[in-house]
Coordinates of C-alpha atoms and ligand atoms in Angstrom, one line a residue:
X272 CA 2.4 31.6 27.9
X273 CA 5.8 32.6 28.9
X274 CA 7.0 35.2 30.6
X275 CA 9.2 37.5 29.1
X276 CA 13.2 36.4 29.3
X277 CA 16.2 38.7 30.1
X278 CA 18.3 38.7 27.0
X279 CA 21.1 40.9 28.3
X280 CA 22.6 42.5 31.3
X281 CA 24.9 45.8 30.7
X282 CA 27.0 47.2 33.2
X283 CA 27.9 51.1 32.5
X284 CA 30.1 53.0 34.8
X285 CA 29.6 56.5 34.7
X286 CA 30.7 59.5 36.3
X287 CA 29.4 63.2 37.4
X288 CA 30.3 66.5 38.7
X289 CA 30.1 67.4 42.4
X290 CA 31.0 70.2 44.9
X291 CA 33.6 70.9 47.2
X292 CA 31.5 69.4 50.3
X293 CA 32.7 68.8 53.5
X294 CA 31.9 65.8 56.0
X295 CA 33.8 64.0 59.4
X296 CA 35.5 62.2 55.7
X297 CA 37.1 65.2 53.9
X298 CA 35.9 66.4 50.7
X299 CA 34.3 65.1 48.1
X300 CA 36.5 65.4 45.2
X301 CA 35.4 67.2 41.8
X302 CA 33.5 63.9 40.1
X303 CA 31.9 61.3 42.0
X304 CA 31.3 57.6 40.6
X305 CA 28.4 55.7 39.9
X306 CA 27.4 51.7 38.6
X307 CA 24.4 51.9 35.8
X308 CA 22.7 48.2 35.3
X309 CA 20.6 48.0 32.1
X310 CA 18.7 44.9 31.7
X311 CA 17.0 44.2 28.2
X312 CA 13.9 41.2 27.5
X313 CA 12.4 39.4 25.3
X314 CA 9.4 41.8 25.0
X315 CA 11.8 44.6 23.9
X316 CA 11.5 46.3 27.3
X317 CA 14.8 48.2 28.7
X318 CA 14.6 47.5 33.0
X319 CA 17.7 50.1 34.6
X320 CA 18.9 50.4 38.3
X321 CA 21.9 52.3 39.6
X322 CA 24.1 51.6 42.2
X323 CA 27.5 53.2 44.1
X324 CA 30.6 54.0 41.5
X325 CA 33.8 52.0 41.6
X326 CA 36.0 49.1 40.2
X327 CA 34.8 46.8 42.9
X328 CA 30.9 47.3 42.9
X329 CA 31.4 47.3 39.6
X330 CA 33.1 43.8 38.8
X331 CA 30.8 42.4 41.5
X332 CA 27.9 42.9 39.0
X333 CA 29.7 41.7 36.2
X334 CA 30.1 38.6 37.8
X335 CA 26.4 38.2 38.4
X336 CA 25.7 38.1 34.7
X337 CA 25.7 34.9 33.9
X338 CA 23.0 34.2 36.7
X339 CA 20.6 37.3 35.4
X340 CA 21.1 36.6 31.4
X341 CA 18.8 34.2 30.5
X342 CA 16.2 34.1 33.1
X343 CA 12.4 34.8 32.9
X344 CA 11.1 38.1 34.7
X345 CA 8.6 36.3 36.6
X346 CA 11.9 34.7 38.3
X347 CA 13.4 37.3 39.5
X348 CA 13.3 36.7 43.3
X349 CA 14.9 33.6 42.2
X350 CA 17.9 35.4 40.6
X351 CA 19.0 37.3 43.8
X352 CA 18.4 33.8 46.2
X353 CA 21.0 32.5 43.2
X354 CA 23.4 35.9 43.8
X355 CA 23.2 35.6 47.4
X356 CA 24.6 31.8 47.3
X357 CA 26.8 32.7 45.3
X358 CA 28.5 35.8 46.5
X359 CA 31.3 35.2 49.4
X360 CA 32.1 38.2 51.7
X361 CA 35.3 40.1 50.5
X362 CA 38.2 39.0 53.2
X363 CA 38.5 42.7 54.3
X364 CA 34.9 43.1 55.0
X365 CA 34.6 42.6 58.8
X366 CA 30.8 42.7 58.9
X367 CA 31.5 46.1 61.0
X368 CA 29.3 48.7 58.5
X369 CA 29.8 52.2 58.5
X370 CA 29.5 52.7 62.5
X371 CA 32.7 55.5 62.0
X372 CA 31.7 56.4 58.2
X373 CA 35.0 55.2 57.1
X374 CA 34.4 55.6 53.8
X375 CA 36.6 52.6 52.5
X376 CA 34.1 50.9 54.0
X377 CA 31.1 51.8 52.3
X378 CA 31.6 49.6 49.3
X379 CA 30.9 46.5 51.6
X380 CA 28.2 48.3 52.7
X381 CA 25.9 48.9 49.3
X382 CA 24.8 45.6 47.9
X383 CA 25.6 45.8 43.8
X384 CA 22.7 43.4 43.9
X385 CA 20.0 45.7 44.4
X386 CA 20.6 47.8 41.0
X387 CA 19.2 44.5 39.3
X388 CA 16.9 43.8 41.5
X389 CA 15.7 47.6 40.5
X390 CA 16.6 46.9 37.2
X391 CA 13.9 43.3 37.3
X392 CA 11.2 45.0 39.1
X393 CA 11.5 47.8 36.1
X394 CA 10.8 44.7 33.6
X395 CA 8.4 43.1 35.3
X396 CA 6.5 46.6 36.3
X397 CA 6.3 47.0 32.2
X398 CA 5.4 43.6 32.0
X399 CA 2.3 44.1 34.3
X400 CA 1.5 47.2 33.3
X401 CA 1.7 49.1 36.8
X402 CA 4.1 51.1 38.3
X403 CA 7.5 49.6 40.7
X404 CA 5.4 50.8 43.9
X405 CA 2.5 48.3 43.2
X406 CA 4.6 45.3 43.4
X407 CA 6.1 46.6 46.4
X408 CA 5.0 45.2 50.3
X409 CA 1.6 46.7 50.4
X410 CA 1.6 48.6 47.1
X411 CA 1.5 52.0 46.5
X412 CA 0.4 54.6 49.2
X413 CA 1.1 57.7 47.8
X414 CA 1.5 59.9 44.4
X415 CA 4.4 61.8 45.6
X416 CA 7.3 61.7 48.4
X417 CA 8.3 64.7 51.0
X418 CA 11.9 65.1 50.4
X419 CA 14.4 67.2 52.4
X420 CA 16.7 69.6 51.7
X421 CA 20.6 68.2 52.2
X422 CA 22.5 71.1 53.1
X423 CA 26.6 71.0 53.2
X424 CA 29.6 73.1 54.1
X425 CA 31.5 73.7 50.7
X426 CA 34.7 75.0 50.7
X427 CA 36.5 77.1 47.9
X428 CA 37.4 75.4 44.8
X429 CA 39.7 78.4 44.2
X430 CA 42.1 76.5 46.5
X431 CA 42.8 73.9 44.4
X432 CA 45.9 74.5 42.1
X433 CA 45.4 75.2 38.2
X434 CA 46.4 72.1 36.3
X435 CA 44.8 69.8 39.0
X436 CA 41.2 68.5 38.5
X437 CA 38.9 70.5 38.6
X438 CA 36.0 71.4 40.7
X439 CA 32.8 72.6 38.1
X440 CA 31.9 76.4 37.8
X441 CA 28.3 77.6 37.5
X442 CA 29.1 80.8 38.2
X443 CA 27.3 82.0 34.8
X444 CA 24.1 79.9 34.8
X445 CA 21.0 82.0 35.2
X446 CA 19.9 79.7 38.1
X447 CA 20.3 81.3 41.8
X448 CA 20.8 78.0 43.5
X449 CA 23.0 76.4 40.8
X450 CA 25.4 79.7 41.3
X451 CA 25.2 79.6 44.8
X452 CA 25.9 75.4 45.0
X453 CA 29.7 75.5 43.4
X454 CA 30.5 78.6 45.3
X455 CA 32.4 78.6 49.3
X456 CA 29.5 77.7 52.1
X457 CA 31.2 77.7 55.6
X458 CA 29.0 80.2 57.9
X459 CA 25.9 80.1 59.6
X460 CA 24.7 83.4 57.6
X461 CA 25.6 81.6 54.3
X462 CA 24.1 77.9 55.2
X463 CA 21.1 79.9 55.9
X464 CA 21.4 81.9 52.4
X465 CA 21.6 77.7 51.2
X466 CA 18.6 77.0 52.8
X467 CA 16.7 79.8 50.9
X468 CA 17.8 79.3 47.5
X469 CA 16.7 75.5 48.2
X470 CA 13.8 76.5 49.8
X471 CA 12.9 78.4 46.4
X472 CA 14.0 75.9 44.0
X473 CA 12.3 72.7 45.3
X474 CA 9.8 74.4 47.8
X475 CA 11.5 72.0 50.5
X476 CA 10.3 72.6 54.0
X477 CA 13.0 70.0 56.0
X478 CA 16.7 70.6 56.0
X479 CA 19.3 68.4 57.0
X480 CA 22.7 70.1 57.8
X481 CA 25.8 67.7 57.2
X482 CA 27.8 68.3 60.3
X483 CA 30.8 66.5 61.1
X484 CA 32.9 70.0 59.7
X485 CA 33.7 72.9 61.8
X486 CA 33.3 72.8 66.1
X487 CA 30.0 71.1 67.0
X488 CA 29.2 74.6 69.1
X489 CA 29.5 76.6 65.5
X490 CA 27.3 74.2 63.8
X491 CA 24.6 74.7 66.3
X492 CA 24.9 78.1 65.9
X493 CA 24.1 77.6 62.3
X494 CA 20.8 75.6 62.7
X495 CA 19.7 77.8 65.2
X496 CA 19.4 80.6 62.2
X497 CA 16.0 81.3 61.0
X498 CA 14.8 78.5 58.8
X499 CA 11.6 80.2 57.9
X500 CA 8.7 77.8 58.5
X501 CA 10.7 74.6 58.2
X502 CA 12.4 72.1 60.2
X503 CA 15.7 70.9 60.3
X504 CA 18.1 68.4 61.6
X505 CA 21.9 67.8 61.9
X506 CA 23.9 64.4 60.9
X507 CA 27.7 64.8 62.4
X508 CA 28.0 60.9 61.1
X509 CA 28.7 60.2 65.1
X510 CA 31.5 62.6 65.4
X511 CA 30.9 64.6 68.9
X512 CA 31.6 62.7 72.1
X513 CA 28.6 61.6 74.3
X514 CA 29.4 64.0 76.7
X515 CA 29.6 67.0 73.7
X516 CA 26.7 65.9 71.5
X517 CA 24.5 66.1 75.2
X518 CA 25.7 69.7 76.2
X519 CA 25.1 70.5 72.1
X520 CA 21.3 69.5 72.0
X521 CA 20.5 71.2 75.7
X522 CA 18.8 73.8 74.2
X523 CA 17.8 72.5 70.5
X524 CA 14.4 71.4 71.5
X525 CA 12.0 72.8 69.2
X526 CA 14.6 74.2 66.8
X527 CA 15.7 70.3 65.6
X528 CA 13.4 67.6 64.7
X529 CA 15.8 65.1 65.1
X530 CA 19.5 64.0 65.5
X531 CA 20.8 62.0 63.1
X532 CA 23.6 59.6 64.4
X533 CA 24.8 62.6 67.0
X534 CA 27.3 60.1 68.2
X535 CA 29.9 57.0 67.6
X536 CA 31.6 54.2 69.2
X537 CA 33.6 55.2 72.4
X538 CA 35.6 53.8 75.2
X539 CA 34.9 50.3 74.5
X540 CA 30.9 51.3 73.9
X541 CA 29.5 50.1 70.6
X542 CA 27.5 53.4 68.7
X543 CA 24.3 51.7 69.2
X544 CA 25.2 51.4 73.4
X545 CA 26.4 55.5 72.8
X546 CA 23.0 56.3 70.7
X547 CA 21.1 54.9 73.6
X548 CA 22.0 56.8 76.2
X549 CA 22.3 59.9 74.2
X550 CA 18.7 59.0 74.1
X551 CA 18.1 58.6 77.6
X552 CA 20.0 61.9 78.5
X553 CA 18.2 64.3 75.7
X554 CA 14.7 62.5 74.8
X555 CA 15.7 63.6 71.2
X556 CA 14.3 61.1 68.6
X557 CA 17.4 59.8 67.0
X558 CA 17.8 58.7 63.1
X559 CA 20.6 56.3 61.5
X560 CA 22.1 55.2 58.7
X561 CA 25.4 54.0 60.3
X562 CA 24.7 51.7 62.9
X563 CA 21.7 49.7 61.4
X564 CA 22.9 48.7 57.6
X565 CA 22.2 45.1 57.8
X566 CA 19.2 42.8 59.7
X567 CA 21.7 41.9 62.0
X568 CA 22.9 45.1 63.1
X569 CA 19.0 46.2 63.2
X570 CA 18.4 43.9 65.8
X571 CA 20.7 44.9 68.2
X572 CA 19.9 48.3 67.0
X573 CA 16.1 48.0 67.8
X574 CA 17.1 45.4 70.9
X575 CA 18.5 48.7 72.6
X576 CA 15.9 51.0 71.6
X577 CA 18.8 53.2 70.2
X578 CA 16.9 54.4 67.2
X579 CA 13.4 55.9 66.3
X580 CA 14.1 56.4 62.7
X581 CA 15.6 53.5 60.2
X582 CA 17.5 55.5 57.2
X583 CA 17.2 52.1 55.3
X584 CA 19.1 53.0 51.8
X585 CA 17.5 50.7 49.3
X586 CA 21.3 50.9 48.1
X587 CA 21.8 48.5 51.5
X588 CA 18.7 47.3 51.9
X589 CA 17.0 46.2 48.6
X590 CA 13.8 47.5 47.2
X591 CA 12.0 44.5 49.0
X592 CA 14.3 44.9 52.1
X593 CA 13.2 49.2 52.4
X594 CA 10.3 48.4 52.1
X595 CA 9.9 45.4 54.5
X596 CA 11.7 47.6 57.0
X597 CA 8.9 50.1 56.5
X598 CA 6.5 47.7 57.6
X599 CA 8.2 46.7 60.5
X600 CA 8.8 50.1 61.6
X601 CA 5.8 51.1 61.2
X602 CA 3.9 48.0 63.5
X603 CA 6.8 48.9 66.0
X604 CA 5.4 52.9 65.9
X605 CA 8.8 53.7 64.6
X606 CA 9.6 55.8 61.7
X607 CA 11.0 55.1 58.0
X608 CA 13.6 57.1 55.9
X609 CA 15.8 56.9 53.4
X610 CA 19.7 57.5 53.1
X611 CA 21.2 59.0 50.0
X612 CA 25.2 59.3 48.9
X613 CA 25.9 61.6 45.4
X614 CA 23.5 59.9 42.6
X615 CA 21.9 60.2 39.4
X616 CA 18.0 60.8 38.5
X617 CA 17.7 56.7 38.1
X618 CA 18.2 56.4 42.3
X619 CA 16.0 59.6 42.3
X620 CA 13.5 57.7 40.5
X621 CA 13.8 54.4 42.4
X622 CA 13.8 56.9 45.8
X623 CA 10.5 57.7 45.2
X624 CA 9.3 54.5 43.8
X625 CA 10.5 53.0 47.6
X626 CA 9.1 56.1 49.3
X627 CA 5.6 55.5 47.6
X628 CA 5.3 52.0 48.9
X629 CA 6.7 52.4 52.4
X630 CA 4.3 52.3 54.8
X631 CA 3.3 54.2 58.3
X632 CA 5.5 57.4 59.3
X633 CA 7.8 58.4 56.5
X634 CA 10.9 61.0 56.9
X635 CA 11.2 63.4 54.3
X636 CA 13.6 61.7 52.3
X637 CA 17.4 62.5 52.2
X638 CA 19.0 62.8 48.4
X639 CA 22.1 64.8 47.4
X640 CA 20.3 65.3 43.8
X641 CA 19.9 68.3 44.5
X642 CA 23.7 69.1 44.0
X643 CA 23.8 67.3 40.8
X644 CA 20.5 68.7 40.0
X645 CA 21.0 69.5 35.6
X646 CA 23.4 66.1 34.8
X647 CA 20.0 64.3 33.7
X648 CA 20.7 60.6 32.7
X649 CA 16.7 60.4 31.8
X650 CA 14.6 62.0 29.3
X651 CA 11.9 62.5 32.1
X652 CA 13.5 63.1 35.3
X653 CA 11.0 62.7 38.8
X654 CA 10.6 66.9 39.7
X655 CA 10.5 67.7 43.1
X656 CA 7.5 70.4 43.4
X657 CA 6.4 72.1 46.8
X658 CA 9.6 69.7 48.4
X659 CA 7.7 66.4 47.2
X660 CA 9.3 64.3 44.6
X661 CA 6.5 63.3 42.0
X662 CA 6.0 59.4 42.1
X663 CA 6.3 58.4 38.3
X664 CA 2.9 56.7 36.6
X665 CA 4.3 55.1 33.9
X666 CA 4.9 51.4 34.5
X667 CA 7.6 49.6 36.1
X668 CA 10.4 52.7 36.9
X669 CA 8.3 54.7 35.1
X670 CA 11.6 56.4 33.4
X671 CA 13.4 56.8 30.5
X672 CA 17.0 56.3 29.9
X673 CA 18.9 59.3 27.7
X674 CA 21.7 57.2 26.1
X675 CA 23.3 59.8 24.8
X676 CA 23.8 61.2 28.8
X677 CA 24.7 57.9 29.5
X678 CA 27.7 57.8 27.4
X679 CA 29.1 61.3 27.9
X680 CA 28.8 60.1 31.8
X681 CA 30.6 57.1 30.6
X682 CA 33.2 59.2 28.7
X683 CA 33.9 61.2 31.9
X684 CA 34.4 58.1 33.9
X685 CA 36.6 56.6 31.9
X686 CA 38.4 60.2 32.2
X687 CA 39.3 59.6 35.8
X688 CA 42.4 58.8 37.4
X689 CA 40.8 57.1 39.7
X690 CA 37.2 55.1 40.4
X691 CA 36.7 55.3 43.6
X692 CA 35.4 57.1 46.5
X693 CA 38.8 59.1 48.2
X694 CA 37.3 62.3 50.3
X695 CA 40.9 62.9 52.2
X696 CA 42.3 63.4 48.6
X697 CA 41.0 67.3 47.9
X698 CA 41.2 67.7 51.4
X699 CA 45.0 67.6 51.1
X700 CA 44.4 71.2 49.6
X701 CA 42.9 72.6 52.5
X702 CA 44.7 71.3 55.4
X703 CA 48.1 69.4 54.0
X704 CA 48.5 65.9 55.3
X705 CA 45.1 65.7 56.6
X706 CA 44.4 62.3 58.1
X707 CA 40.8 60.9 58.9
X708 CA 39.9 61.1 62.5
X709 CA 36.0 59.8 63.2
X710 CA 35.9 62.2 66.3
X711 CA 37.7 65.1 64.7
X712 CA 35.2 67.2 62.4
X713 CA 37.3 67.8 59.1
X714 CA 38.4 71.1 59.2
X715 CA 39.3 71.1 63.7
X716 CA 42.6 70.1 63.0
Ligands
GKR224 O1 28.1 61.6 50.7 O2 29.3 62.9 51.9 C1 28.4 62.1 51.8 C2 27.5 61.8 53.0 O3 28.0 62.4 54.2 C3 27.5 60.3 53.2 O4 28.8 59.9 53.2 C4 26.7 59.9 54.3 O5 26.7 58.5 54.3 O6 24.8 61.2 53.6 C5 25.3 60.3 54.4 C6 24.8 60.4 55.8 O7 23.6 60.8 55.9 O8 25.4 60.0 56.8
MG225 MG1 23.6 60.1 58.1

């Protein structure tokens, strides 16, 4: 008997709508951009993965299709040991990650591997009649996955001129949060009127405020503000001084949970060096998703202690990678997490495929659906209820694909002046001839 054979790989690019949101990058600008991999077989099954937008991601899968097309399920550790012997570092990718969240970075970052690797274990899942979590590390060890609210700075699409691109308007729909989402978020009164309407929607009880924006000292005061029975922490993506992100956390304890990358490289210190004694000087538990991206950079990570909480993006990682660092973390008493960027319902799906199979201590999970919350590419989109995202039972993803989404997302894309990922573009509107500045929070200019 043979196993089922992949008979064809597509590659989609598609594109949604986003918010004005502010991070230590810019802005994101009115669409962001993602890479849909749909895998068909032999048995008529459909496998589907997704994966960062843009032109290179993008042609780095379609050159993997001759090595997918073709092969048997059952081989499909095989097929990424084939991708990975094949695939040559670009020559402007220094190895360096995301350590300042240069942005123009990130696409060296995500692995355009993994969406097939999603997109196999989706096949073979259907093949073996159980769900993506079984065949991950231990198998599954829960039904459904605590999530946490991402909350952003937005700033007013009004300022961007007529004629330009632009930003989406839900000032109409009958939904509080999707009003409140598109509309200007830039004080502590209205991050907290964020937090309830999320709170509301999705029942979350963890927030995570994207810092990086205004003064650190004003984004304090903003997490101070009553989160009503829930817990929150702050992510400046490293953007406050050693010295600052100290003197901001003196008197956090017991308001935040934990600090998420509170600070970057500086004076001839790597991050992970900077994180450490941060450490030292608060006893805050610290989380990342900038300075451990790779195994390599998770060994000097763990080698100095810098970290308690791995943010290991299945987008960087792999499916068998998350989940392997789950397991490590966990015999290490450390604790697992996930990283999101702007995605569709497919990476919400495979979030909480990953999140039910990761083992030990698990951090409410980071997404940004929430913001894209509506532009369904699936028929049966994972809900989050009571702030857990509900672990599909179906096999493999346990999803199914809404063509008809897929190619008005396609449509949009192929709308776009431009592919890829440029968050200094919009914020040209705000402050003109803005320039990225990894210890300058976007708008202290
Ligand atoms: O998408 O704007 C964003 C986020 O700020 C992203 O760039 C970060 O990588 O969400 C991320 C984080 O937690 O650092
Ligand atoms: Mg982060």
């Amino acid at each position: 008997m043979q196993t089922p054979v992949i008979t064809s790989m597509q590659v989609i690019p598609v594109a949604g709508y986003d918010s004005m949101l502010m991070t230590l990058s810019g802005c994101h600008a009115p669409c962001f951009t993602r890479n849909l991999v749909i895998l068909k077989d032999s048995a008529g099954h459909t496998g589907i993965g997704e994966i960062h937008g843009g032109d290179y991601t993008h042609d780095g899968l379609m050159a993997m299709r001759p090595l997918v097309e073709g092969m048997p399920i059952s081989k499909s550790r095989e097929v990424l040991q084939l991708i990975h012997k094949a695939i040559d570092p670009h020559a402007d990718d220094a190895s360096e990650g995301i350590q300042t969240l240069d942005i123009s970075k990130l696409k060296y970052v995500v692995r355009s591997e993994w969406a097939i690797e999603c997109a196999m274990l989706d096949l073979l899942g259907q093949y073996l009649e159980v769900p993506m979590c079984q065949l991950l590390g231990e198998g599954q060890q829960r039904s459904e996955v605590e999530m946490l609210g991402y909350l952003f700075y937005v700033s007013d699409k009004g300022k961007v001129p007529a004629g330009d691109m632009q930003y989406i308007d839900e000032s109409d729909s009958p939904d509080p949060w999707f009003r409140l989402r598109r509309q200007e978020i830039l004080t502590p009164a209205r991050i907290v009127e964020e937090a309830e309407a999320v709170a509301e929607k999705y029942g979350m009880k963890n927030f995570k405020l994207k810092g990086g924006v205004l003064r650190g000292e004003e984004e304090m005061e903003a997490v101070k503000k009553r989160f009503p029975d829930a817990r929150v922490n702050i992510d400046p993506n490293g953007a406050w001084s050693l010295k600052e992100a100290i003197a901001l956390s003196r008197d956090m304890h017991g308001i935040i949970t934990y600090m998420e990358d509170p600070c970057g490289p500086e004076a001839g210190f790597s991050s992970r060096e900077i994180m450490r004694e941060f450490k030292n000087a608060t006893q805050f538990q610290v989380a990342t998703n900038m300075i451990a991206t790779d195994w390599r950079q998770f060994y000097h990570t763990a080698s100095l202690n810098a970290c308690d909480i791995i943010l290991a993006d299945p987008h960087f990682w792999g499916f068998d990678g998350a989940v392997r660092m789950s397991q490590l973390l966990d015999s290490w008493g450390l604790t697992f997490g996930i990283h999101s960027n702007n995605h569709f319902d497919i990476t919400l799906a495979a979030f909480a495929q990953v999140g039910a199979a990761a083992v030990g201590r698990v951090a409410p999970l980071d997404t940004h659906w929430i913001w894209q919350d509506g532009q369904n590419l699936l028929e049966d989109t994972p809900q989050i209820i009571g702030g857990k995202l509900q672990v599909p039972t179906k096999p493999g993803l346990g999803v199914t694909l809404n063509m008809k989404r897929v190619e008005e997302a396609n449509r949009l894309y192929n709308s776009l002046p431009s592919h890829d990922r440029n968050d200094a573009m919009a914020m040209q509107y705000l402050i003109p001839g803005w320039k990225y500045d990894h210890k300058k929070p976007c708008l202290v200019r």
